[in-house]
Short mmCIF file of C-alpha atoms and ligand atoms in Angstrom, two decimals:
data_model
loop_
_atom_site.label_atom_id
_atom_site.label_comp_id
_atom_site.label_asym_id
_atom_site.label_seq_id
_atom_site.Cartn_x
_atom_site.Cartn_y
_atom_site.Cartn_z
CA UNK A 1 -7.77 -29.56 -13.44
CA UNK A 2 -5.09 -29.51 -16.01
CA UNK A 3 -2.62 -26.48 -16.35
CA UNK A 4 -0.20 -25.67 -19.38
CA UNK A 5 2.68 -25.40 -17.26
CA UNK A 6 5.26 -22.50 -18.31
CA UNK A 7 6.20 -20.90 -20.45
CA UNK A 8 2.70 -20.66 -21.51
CA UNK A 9 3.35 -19.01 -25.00
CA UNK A 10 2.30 -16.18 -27.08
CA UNK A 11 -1.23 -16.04 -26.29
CA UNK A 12 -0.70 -16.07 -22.37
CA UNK A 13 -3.37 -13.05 -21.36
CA UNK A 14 -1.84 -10.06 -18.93
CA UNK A 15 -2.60 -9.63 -15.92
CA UNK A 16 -6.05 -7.45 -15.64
CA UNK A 17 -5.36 -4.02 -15.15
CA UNK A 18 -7.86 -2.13 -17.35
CA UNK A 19 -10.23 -0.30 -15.03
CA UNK A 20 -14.08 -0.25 -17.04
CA UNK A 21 -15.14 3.50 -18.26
CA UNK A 22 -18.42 2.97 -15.65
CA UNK A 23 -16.74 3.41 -12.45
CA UNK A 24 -12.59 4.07 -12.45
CA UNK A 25 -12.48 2.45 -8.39
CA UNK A 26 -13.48 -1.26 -10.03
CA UNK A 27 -10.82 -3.52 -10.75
CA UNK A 28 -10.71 -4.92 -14.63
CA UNK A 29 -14.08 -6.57 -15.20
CA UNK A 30 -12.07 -10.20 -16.08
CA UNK A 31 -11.59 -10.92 -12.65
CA UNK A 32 -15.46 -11.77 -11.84
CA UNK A 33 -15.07 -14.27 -14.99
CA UNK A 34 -12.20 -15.74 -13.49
CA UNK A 35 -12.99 -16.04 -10.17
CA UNK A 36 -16.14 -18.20 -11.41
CA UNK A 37 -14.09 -20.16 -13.98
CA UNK A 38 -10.60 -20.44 -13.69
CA UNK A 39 -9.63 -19.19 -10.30
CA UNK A 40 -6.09 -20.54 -10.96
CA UNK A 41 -5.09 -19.23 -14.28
CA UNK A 42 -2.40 -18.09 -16.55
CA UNK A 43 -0.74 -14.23 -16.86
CA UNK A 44 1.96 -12.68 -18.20
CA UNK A 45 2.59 -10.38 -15.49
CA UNK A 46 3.93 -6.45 -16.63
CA UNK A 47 7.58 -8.13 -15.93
CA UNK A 48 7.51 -10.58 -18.73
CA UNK A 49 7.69 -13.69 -16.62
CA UNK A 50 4.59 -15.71 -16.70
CA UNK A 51 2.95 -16.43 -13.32
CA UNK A 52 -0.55 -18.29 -11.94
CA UNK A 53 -2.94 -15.34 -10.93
CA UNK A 54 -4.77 -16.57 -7.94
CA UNK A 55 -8.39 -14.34 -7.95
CA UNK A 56 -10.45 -16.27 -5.15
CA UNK A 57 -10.58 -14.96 -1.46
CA UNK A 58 -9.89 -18.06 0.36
CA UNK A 59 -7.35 -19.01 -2.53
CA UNK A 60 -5.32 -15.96 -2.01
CA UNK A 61 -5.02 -16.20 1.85
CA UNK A 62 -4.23 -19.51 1.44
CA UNK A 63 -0.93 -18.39 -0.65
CA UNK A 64 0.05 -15.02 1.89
CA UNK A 65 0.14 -17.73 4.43
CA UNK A 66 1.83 -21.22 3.05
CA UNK A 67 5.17 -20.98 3.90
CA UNK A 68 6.61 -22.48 0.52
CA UNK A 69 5.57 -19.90 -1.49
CA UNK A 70 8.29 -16.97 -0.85
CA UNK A 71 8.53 -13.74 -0.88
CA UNK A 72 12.16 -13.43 -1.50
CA UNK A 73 12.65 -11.32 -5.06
CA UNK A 74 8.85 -11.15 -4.95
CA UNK A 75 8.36 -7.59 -3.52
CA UNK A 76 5.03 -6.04 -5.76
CA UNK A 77 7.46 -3.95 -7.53
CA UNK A 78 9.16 -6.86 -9.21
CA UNK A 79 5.70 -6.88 -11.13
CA UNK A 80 7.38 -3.53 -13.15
CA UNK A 81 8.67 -4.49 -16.33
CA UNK A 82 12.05 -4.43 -16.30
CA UNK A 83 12.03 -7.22 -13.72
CA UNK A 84 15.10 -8.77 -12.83
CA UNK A 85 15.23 -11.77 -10.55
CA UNK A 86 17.59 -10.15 -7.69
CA UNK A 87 18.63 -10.95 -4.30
CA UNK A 88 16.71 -8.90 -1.84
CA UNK A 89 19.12 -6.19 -0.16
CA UNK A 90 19.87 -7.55 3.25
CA UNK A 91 17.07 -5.74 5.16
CA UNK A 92 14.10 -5.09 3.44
CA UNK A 93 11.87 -7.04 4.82
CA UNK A 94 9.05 -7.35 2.73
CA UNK A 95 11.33 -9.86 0.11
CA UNK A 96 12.29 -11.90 3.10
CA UNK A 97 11.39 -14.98 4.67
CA UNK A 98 11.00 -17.40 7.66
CA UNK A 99 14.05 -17.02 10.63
CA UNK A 100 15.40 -14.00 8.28
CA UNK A 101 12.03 -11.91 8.32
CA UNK A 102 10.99 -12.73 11.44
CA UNK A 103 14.29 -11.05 12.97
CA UNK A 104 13.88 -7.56 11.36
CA UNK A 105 9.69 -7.85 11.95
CA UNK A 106 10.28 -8.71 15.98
CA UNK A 107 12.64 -5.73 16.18
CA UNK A 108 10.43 -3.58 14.35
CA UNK A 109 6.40 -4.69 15.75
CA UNK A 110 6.42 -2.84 18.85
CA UNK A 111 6.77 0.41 17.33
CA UNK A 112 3.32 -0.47 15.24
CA UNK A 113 0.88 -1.53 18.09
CA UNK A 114 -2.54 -0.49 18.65
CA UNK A 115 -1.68 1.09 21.81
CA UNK A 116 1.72 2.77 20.67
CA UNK A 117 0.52 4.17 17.54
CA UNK A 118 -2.81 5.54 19.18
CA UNK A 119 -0.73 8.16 20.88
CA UNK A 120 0.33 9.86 17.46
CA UNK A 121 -3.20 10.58 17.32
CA UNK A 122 -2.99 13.93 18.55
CA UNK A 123 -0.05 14.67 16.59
CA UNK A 124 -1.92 13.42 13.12
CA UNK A 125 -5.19 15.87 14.11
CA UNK A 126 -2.61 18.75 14.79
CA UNK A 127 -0.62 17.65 10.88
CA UNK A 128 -4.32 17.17 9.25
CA UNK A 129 -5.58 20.67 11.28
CA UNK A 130 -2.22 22.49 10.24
CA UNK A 131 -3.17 21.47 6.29
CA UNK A 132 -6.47 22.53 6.16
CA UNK A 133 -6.05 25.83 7.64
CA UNK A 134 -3.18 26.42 5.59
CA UNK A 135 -5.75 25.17 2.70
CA UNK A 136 -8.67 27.67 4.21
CA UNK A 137 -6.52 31.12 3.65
CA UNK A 138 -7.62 30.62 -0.32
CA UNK A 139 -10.24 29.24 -1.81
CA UNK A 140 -8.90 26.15 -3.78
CA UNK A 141 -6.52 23.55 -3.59
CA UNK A 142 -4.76 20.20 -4.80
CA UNK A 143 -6.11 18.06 -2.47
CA UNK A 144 -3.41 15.34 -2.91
CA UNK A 145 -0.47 17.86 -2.95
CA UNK A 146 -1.97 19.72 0.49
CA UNK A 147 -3.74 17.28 2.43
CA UNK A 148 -3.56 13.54 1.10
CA UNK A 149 0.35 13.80 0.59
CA UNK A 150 1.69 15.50 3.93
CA UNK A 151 -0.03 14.11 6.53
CA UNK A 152 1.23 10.44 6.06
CA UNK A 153 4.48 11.80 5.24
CA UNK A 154 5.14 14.51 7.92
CA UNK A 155 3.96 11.19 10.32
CA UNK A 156 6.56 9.33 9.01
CA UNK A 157 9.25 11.47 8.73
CA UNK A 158 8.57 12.73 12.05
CA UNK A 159 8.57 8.68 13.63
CA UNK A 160 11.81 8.01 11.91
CA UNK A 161 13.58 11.21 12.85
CA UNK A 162 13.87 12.26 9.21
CA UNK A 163 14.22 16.31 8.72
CA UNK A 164 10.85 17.19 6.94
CA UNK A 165 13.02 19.42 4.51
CA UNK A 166 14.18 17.02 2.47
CA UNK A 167 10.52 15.52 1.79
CA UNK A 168 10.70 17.10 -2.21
CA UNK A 169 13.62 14.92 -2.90
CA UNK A 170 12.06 12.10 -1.16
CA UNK A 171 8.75 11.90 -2.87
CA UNK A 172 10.59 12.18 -6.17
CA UNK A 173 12.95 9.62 -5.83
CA UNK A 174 9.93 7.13 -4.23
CA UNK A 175 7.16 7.73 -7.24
CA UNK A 176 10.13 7.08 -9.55
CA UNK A 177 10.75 3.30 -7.38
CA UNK A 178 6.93 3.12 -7.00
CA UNK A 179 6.41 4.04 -10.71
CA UNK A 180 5.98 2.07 -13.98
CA UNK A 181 7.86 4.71 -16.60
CA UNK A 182 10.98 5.16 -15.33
CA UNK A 183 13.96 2.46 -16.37
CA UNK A 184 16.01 0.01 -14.40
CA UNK A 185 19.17 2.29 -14.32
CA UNK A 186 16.57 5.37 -13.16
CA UNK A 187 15.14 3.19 -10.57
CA UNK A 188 17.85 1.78 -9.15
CA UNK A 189 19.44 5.79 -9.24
CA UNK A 190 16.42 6.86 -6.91
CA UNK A 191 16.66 3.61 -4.51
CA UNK A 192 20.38 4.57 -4.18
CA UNK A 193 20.14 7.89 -3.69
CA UNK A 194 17.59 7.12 -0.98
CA UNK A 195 19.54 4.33 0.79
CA UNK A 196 22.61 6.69 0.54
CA UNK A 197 20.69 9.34 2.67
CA UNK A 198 19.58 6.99 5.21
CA UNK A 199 23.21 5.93 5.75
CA UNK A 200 24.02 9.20 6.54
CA UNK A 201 21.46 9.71 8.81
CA UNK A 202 22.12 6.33 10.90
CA UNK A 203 25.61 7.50 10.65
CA UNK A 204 24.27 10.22 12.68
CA UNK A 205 21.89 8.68 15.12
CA UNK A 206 24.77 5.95 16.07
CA UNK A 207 27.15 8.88 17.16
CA UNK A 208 23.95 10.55 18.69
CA UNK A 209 20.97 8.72 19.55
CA UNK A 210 17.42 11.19 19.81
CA UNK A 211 14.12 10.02 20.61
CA UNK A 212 13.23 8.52 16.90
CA UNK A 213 12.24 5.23 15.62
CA UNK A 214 15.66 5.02 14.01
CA UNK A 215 17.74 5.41 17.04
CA UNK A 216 15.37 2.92 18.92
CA UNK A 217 16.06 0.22 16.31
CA UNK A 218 20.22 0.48 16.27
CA UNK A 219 19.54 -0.05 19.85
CA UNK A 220 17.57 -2.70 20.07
CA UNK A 221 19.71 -4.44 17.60
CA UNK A 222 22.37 -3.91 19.38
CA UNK A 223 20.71 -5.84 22.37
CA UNK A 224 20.58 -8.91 19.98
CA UNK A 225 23.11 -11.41 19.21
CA UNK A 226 23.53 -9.96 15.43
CA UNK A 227 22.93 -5.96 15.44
CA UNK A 228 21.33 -4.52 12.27
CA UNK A 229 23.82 -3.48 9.95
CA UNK A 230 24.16 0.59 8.51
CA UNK A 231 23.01 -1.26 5.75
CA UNK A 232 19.89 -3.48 6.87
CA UNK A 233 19.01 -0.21 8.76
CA UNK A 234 19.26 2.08 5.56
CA UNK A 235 16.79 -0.19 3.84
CA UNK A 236 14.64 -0.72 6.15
CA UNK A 237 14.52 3.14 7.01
CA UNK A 238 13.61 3.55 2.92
CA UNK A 239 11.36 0.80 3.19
CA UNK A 240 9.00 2.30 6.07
CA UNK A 241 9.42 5.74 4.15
CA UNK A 242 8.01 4.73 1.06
CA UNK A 243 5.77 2.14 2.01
CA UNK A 244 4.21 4.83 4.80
CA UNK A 245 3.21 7.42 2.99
CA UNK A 246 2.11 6.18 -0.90
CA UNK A 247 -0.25 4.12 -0.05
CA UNK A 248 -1.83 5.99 2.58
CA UNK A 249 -1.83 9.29 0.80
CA UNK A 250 -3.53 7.92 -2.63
CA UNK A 251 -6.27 6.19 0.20
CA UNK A 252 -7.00 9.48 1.48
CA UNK A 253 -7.55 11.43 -1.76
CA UNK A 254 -9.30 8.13 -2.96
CA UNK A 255 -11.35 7.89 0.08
CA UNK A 256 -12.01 11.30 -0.72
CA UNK A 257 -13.43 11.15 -3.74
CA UNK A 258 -15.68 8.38 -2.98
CA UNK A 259 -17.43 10.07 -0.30
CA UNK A 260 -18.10 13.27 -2.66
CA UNK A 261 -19.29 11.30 -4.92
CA UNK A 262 -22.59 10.47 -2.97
CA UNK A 263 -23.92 13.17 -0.43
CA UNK A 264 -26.07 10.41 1.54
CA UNK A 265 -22.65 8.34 1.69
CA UNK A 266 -20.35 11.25 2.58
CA UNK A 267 -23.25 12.38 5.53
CA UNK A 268 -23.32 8.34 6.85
CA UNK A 269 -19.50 9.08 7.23
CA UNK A 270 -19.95 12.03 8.96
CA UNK A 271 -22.78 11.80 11.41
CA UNK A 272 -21.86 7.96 12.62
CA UNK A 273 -18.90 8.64 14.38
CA UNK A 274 -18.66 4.97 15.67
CA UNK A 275 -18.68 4.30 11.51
CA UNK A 276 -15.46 5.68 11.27
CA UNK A 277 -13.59 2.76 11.64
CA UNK A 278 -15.43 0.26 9.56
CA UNK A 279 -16.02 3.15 6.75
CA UNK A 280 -12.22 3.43 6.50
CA UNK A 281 -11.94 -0.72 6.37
CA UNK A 282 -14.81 -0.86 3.59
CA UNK A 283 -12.83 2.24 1.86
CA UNK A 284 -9.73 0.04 1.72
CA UNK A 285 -11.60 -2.80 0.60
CA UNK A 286 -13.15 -1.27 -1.59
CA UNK A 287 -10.34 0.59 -3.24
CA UNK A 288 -7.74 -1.78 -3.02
CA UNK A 289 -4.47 0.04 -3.90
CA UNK A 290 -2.50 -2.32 -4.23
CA UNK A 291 -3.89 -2.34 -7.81
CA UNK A 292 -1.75 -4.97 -9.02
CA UNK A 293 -1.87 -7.70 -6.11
CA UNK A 294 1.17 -9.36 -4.34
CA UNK A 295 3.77 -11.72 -6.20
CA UNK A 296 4.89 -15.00 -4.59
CA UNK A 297 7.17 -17.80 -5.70
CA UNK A 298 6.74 -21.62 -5.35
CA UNK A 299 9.97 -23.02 -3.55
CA UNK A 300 8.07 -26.89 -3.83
CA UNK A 301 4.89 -27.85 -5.38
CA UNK A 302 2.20 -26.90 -3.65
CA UNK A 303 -1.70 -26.79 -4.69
CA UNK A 304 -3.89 -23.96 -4.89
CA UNK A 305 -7.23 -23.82 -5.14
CA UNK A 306 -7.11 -27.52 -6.86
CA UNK A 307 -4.03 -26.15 -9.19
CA UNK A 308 -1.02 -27.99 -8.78
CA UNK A 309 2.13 -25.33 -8.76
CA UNK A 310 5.55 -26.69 -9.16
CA UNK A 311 8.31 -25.25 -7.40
CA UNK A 312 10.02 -22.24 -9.53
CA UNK A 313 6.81 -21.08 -10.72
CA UNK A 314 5.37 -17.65 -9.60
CA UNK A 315 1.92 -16.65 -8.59
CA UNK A 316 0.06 -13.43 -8.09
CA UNK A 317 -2.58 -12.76 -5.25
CA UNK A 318 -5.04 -10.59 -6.58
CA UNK A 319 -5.95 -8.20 -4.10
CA UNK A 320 -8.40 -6.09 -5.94
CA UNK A 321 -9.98 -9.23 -6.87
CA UNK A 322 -10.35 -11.23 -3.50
CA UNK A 323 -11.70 -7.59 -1.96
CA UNK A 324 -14.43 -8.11 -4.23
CA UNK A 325 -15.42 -11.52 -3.96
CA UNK A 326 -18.88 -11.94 -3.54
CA UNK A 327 -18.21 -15.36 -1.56
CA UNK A 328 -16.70 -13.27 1.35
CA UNK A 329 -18.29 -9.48 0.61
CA UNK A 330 -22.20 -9.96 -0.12
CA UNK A 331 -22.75 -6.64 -3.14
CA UNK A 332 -18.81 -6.52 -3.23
CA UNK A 333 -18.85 -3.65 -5.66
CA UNK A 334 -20.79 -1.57 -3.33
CA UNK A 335 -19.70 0.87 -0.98
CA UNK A 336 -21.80 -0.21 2.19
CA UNK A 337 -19.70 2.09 5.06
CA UNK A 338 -21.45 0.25 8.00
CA UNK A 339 -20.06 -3.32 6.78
CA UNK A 340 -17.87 -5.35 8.61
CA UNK A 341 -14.98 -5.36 6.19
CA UNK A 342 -11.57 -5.42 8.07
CA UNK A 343 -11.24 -9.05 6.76
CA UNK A 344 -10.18 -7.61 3.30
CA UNK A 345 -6.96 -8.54 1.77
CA UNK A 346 -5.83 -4.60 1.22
CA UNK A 347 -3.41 -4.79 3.65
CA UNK A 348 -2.07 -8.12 2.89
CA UNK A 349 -2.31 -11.39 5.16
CA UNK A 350 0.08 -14.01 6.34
CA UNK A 351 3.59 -13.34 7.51
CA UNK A 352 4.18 -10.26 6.17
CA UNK A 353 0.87 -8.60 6.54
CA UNK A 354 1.18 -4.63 6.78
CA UNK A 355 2.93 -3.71 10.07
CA UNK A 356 1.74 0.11 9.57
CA UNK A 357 -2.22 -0.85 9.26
CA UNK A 358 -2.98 0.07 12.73
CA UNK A 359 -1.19 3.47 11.64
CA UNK A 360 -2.73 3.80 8.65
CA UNK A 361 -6.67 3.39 9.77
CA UNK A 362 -5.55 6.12 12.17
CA UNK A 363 -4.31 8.51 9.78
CA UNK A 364 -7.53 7.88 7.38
CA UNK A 365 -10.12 8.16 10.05
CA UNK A 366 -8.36 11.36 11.34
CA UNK A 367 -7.51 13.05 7.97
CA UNK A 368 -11.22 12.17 6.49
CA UNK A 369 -13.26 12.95 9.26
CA UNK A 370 -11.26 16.54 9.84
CA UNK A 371 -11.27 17.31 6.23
CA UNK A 372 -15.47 16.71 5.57
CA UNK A 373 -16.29 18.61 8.93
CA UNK A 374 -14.07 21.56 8.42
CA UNK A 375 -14.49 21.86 4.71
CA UNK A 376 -18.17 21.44 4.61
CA UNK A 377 -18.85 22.49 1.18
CA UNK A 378 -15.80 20.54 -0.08
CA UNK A 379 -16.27 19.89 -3.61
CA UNK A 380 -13.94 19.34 -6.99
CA UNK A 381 -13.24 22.26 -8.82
CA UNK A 382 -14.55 20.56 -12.48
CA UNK A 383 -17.77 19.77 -11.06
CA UNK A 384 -19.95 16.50 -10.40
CA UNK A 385 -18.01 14.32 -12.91
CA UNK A 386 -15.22 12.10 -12.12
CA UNK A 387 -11.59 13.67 -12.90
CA UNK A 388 -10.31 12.07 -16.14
CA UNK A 389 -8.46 8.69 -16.47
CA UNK A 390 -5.00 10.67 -16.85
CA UNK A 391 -5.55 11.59 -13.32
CA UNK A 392 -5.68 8.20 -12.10
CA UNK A 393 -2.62 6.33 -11.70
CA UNK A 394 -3.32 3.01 -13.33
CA UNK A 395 0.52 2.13 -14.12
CA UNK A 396 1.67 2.50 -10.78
CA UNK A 397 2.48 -0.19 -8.03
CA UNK A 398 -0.14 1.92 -5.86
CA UNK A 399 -3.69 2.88 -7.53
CA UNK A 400 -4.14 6.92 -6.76
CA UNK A 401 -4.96 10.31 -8.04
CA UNK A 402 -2.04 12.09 -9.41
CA UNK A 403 -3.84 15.55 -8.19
CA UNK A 404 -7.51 16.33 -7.42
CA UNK A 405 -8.11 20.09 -7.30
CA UNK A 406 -10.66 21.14 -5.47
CA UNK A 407 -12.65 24.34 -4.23
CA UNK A 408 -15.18 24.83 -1.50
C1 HEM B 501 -3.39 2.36 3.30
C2 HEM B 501 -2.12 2.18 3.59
C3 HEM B 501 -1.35 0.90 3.39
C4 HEM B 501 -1.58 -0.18 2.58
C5 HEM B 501 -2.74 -0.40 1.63
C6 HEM B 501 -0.49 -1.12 2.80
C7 HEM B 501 -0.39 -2.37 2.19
C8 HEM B 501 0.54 -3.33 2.52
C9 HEM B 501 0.55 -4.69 2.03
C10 HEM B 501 -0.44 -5.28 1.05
C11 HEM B 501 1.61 -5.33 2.58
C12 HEM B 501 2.02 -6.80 2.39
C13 HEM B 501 3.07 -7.01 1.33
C14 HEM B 501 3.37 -8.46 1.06
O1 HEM B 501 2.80 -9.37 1.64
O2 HEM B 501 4.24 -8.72 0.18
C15 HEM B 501 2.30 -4.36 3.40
C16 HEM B 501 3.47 -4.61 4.11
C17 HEM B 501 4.17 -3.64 4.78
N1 HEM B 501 3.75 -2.36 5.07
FE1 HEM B 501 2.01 -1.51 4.49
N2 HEM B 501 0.37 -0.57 3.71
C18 HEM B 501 -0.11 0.65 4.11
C19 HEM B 501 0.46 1.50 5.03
C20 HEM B 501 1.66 1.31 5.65
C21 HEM B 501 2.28 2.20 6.59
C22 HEM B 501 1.64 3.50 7.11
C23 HEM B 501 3.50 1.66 6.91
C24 HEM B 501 4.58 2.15 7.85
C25 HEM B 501 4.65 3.23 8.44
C26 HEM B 501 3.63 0.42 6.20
C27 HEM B 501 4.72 -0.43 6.25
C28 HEM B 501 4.74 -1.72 5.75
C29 HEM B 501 5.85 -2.63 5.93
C30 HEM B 501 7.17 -2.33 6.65
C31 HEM B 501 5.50 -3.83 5.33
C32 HEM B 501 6.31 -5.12 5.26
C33 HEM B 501 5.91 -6.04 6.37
C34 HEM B 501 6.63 -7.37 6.36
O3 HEM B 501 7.25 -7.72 5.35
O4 HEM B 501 6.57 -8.08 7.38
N3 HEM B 501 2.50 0.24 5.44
N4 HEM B 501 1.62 -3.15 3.37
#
C-alpha cells in the first residue's frame, strides 16, 4: 500500500467525530468505510498535526502494545487543539514509557486489584444508596449532577484522602483540562491550580501519614531506591482524580440512558443478576467514551496493518471504532447485554491499559443496578425521545451527557 507521507496537505480529512442524527451512542458513520478500505489512513487530528488513524481491532491492539510507538506527549488530551508538543510532567503516567512508567505503575497496581478494590464495594452501595434517597425526598432530578457525578467522585476522593469539600472546585478545574473550549493559558490555569492543591495536601500527609492511598504511595516510594517526588506525587494524585471520576460518571448516566431507552433491555439488566457484569462490559463497548481514541507516536518505523509508519509520525487508535468492529463483535452496533464483550478496547490495552477498570465495572454494576431497582419508574423528564445533541458532549476528551433530568 502506498501512503502520502506528511504533511498530507489541505485536503487531509479530520478525524471522525460527527455522531449520525439516528442514534447519538454511534461513532461517525466513516469509520465502517474505513475499516473496510483504508484501515490505515490519513487525519488531521483537532490539534492540527496530521496523524495515521488506525480503525481495525487487531490493528489498534497491535499499536497499544508495540513498544516503539510512545506515549510520551501523547496523552488523549494532546488531541485538543491548541496542542503543543510538551514534555510530560515528571509523574503522570499515562505520557510515559518503558523503565519510567513501569516505576510509577508497580508502585501504584496494588491499590487497583480485583481483590483490593472489591472491598469498596460496600462503601460504593452506601455512596450510590446515600444519592438516591437524597434523590427520593422530591420528585425529579439531574441524574448526572446527583447520581452519575458523586459516586465516582466521593470514591475517589475518599481513596486518595482528598476532603470531599473541595469537589466544586475540582470538577471545574477538571472539565476545563478535559474540555475542548477553554484555551491553553485556561487549561494550563486549572492543571496548576489542581497540582498546586495536591502539593499541599502531600505536604500534609508527609508530616502526617492517615490511612489514604496518598500516604501509602510516599511510603512505598520511600521504600525504593528513588522516592516519588512532591511533584511526581501531585500529578499523579490529579491524574487518578480526573481520570476516576469523568469517565466513569458520563458511563453511568450513558449507561443510563441506554437501558431506558428499551424496557425489554433495561428488565434483561435487571432480572439477570449474573448479567451484570457482562451488561456493564457490552455498555462500555458499546459506548466507548473515549470518543476520540488514544494518540501514539512512532519513535522508528514500524508497520501497521500493512502501512509503513516512519518514526516521528503520530497515529490515533480509534477506540469507538475497533469497539465496533464487526470482525471481533458479530451486530457491533447492537446492544446484546448477555455478550461476552470485556475484550473491547474502552479501557485501553497494552502497557498502559486502565489501572482503575476493575474499579470502574464495580462502581457501574453497583450504581446501575441500585438506581433501576430503587427507582422503578425511572424515566426522563422530556419524555420517550432522546435529550438533544447540546446535551451530549461531543467536543470533549470523554463522550457524556452534560445533564439528564429526570422524574419518576
Ligand atoms: C469507565 C471508566 C474508565 C474508562 C473508560 C477509562 C479509560 C482509560 C483508558 C482508555 C486508558 C488508557 C490510556 C492510554 O493508553 O493512553 C486509561 C488509563 C488510565 N486510567 Fe482509566 N478509565 C476509566 C476509569 C478509571 C478509574 C476509575 C481510574 C482510577 C481511579 C482510572 C485511572 C487510570 C490511570 C491512572 C490510567 C493510566 C494508566 C497507565 O498509564 O499505566 N481510570 N483509562
Amino acid at each position: 500500500m502506498t501512503n502520502t507521507r506528511p504533511p498530507y496537505g489541505a485536503d487531509v480529512p479530520g478525524l471522525p467525530v460527527t455522531r449520525p442524527d439516528s442514534c447519538p451512542f454511534d461513532p461517525d458513520e466513516t469509520y465502517t468505510r474505513l475499516r473496510a478500505d483504508a484501515p490505515v489512513s490519513p487525519v488531521r487530528c483537532p490539534a492540527g498535526m496530521d496523524a495515521w488513524l488506525v480503525s481495525r481491532y487487531e490493528d489498534i491492539r497491535g499499536v497499544l502494545t508495540d513498544p516503539r510507538l510512545s506515549s510520551r506527549g501523547a496523552g488523549s488530551m494532546h488531541m485538543l487543539p491548541s496542542y503543543d508538543m510538551r514534555d510530560p510532567l515528571p509523574g503522570s503516567m499515562i505520557q510515559l514509557d518503558g523503565a519510567e512508567h513501569a516505576r510509577l505503575r508497580r508502585l501504584l497496581i496494588g491499590e487497583f486489584t480485583v481483590r483490593r478494590v472489591e472491598v469498596l464495594r460496600p462503601r460504593i452501595q452506601r455512596i450510590a444508596d446515600e444519592c438516591i434517597d437524597a434523590m427520593l425526598t422530591g420528585s425529579s432530578a439531574d441524574l448526572v449532577r446527583d447520581f452519575a457525578l458523586p459516586i465516582p467522585s466521593l470514591v475517589i476522593f475518599d481513596m486518595l484522602g482528598v476532603p470531599y469539600g473541595d469537589h466544586e472546585a475540582f470538577q471545574r478545574d477538571s472539565e476545563v483540562v478535559m474540555g475542548f473550549d477553554a484555551d491553553e493559558a485556561t487549561r494550563d490555569a486549572a492543571s496548576g491550580r489542581l497540582e498546586g492543591y495536591f502539593a499541599e495536601l502531600i505536604g500534609q500527609r508527609i508530616a502526617e501519614p492517615r490511612d489514604d492511598l496518598l500516604s501509602r504511595l510516599i511510603a512505598r516510594g520511600n521504600a525504593t531506591v528513588r522516592p516519588l517526588t512532591v511533584g511526581e506525587l501531585a500529578t499523579l494524585g490529579v491524574l487518578l482524580l480526573v481520570a476516576g471520576h469523568e469517565t466513569t460518571a458520563s458511563m453511568i448516566a450513558l449507561s443510563t440512558l441506554v437501558l431506558l431507552d428499551d424496557p425489554e433491555r433495561k428488565a434483561t439488566f435487571l432480572t439477570a443478576p449474573e448479567l451484570a457484569g457482562n451488561a456493564v462490559d457490552e455498555l462500555l463497548r458499546y459506548l466507548s467514551v473515549i470518543q476520540f481514541g488514544l494518540l501514539r507516536y512512532a519513535t522508528e518505523d514500524v508497520t501497521i496493518g500493512g502501512t509503513a509508519i516512519r518514526a516521528g509520525e503520530w497515529l490515533v487508535a480509534a477506540i469507538p471504532s475497533g469497539n465496533r468492529d464487526g470482525s471481533v463483535f458479530p451486530a457491533p452496533d447492537t446492544v446484546d447485554l448477555g455478550r461476552q464483550a470485556r475484550t473491547h478496547l474502552s479501557f485501553g490495552f497494552g502497557a498502559h491499559q486502565c489501572i482503575g477498570q476493575q474499579l470502574a465495572r464495580i462502581e457501574l454494576q453497583v450504581a446501575l443496578t441500585t438506581l433501576l431497582r430503587r427507582i422503578p419508574g425511572l424515566r426522563l423528564r422530556s419524555g420517550p425521545a432522546m435529550p438533544p445533541p447540546s446535551e451530549f458532549k461531543l467536543n470533549d476528551i470523554v463522550f457524556g451527557l452534560r445533564s439528564m433530568p429526570v422524574v419518576w
